[in-house]
Short mmCIF file of C-alpha atoms in Angstrom, two decimals:
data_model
loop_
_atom_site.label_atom_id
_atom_site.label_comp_id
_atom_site.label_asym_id
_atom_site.label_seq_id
_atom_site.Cartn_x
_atom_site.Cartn_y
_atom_site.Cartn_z
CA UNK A 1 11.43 4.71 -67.03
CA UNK A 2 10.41 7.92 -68.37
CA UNK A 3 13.16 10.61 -67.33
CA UNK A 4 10.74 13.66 -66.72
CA UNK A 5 7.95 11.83 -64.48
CA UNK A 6 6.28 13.50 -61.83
CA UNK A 7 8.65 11.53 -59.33
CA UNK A 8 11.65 12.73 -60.88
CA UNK A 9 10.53 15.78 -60.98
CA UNK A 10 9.12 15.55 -57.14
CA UNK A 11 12.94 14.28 -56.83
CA UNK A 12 14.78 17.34 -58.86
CA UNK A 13 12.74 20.01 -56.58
CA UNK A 14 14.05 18.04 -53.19
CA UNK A 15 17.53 18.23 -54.79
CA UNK A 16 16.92 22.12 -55.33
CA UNK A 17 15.14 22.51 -51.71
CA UNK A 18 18.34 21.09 -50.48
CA UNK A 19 20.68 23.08 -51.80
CA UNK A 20 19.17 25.90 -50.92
CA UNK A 21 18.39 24.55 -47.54
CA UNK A 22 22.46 23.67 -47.12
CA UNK A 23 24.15 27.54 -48.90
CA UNK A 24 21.20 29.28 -46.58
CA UNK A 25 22.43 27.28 -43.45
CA UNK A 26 26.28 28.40 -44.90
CA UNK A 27 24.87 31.69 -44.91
CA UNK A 28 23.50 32.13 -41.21
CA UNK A 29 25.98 30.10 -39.51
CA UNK A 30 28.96 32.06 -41.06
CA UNK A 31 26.92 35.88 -41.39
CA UNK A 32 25.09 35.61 -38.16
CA UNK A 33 27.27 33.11 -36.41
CA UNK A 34 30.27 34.56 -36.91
CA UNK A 35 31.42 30.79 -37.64
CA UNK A 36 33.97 29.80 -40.26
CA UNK A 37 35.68 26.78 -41.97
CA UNK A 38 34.26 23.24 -41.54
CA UNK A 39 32.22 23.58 -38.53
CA UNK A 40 29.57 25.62 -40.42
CA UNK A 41 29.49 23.80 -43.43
CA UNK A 42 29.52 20.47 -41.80
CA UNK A 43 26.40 21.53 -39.78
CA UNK A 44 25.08 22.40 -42.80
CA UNK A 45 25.40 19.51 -44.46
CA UNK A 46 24.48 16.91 -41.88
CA UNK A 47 21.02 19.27 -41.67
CA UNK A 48 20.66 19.56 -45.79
CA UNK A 49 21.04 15.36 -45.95
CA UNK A 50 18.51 14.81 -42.92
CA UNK A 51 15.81 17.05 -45.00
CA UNK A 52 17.00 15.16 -48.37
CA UNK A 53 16.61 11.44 -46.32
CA UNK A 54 12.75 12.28 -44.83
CA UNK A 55 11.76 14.40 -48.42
CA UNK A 56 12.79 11.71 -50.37
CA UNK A 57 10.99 9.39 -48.02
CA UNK A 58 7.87 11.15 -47.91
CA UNK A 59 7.42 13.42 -50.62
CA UNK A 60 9.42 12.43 -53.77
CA UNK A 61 8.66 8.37 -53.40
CA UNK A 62 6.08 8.72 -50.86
CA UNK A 63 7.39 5.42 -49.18
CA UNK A 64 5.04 5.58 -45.81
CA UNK A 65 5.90 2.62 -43.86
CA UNK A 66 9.48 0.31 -43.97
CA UNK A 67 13.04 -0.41 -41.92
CA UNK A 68 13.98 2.97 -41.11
CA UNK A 69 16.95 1.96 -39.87
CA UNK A 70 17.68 0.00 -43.43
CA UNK A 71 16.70 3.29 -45.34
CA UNK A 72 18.73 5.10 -43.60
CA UNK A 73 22.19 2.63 -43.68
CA UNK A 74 21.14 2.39 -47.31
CA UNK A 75 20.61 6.07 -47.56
CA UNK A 76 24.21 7.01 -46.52
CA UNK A 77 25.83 4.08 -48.92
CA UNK A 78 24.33 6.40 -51.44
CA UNK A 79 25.57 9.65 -50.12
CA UNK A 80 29.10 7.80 -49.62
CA UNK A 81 28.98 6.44 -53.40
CA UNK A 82 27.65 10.02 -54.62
CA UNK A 83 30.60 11.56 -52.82
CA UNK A 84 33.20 8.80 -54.98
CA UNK A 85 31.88 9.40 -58.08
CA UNK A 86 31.99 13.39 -57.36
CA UNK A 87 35.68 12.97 -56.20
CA UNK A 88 36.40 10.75 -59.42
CA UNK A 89 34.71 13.25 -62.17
CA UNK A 90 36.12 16.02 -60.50
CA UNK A 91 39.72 14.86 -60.74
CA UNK A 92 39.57 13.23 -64.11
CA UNK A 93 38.18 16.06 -65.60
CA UNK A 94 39.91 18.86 -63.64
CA UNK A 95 43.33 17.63 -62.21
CA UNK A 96 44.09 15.08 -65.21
CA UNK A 97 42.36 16.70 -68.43
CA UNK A 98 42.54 20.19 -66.94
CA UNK A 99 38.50 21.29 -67.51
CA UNK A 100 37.57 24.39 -65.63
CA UNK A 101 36.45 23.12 -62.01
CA UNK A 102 32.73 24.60 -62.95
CA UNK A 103 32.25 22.18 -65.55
CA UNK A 104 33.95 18.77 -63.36
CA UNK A 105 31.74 20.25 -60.41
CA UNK A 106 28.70 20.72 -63.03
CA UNK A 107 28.82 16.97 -64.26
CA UNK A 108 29.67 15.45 -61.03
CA UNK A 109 26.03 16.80 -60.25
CA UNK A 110 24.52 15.64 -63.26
CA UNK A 111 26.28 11.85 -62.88
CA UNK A 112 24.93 11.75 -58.90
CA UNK A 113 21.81 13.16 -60.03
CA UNK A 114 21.03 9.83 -62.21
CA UNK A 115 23.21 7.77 -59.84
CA UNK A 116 21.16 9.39 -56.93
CA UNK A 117 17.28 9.14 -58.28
CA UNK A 118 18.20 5.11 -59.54
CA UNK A 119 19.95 4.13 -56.13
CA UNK A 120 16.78 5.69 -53.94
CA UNK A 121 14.31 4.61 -56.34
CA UNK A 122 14.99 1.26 -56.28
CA UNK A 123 17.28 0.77 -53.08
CA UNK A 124 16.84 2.75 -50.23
CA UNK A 125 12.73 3.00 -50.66
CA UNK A 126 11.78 -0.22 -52.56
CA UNK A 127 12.32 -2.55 -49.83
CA UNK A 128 9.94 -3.42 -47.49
CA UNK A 129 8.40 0.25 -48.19
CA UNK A 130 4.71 0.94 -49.14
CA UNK A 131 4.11 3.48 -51.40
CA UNK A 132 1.17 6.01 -51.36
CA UNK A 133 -0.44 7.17 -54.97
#
């Protein structure tokens, strides 16, 4: 697997769409809202991981046809085990070894990003999915 192919790639922009997709969302629904705590940034965030599901789908590993309903199950294992192995870095390397919460929070992203790109790749899109060019 070459790390810097066009699909990763394709996959690292999605990531970046996202996230700006999910702060923006914080943004409005708190600025122009007038909302606050976890009802903006949960609406957020179920938004951001709807765009993520059909972008990966259809841009990043152009899968065109498959179960949706299997992607999608499989889809959310992945967001689930994502959100463990954020948890886990984060309090092994900020609670127990005391690391600034930046740099838990910075390679919690870079372990899910790997964790993220394998699982979809070869999970949530491979089966029963037909890929386009």
């Amino acid at each position: 697997m070459k790390i810097f192919s066009t699909e990763f790639m394709r996959y690292v922009v999605v990531g970046g769409a996202t996230a700006f997709i999910y702060f923006g969302l914080v943004l409005v629904f708190v600025e122009i809202f007038g909302l606050h705590g976890v009802v903006p940034v949960s609406m957020a965030y179920i938004t951001s991981v709807v765009f993520h599901f059909f972008s990966s789908k259809l841009f990043t590993f152009r899968t065109v046809k498959g179960n949706v309903s299997g992607q999608v199950a499989r889809y959310l294992t992945v967001v689930a085990l994502n959100y463990l192995v954020t948890a886990v870095t984060v309090y092994c390397l900020v609670d127990y070894l005391r690391y600034p919460t930046y740099v838990g929070a910075g390679l919690a992203i870079a372990a899910t990003l790997v964790i993220g790109y394998g699982m979809t790749k070869f999970w949530v899109f491979q089966r029963g999915g037909i890929r386009r060019g």
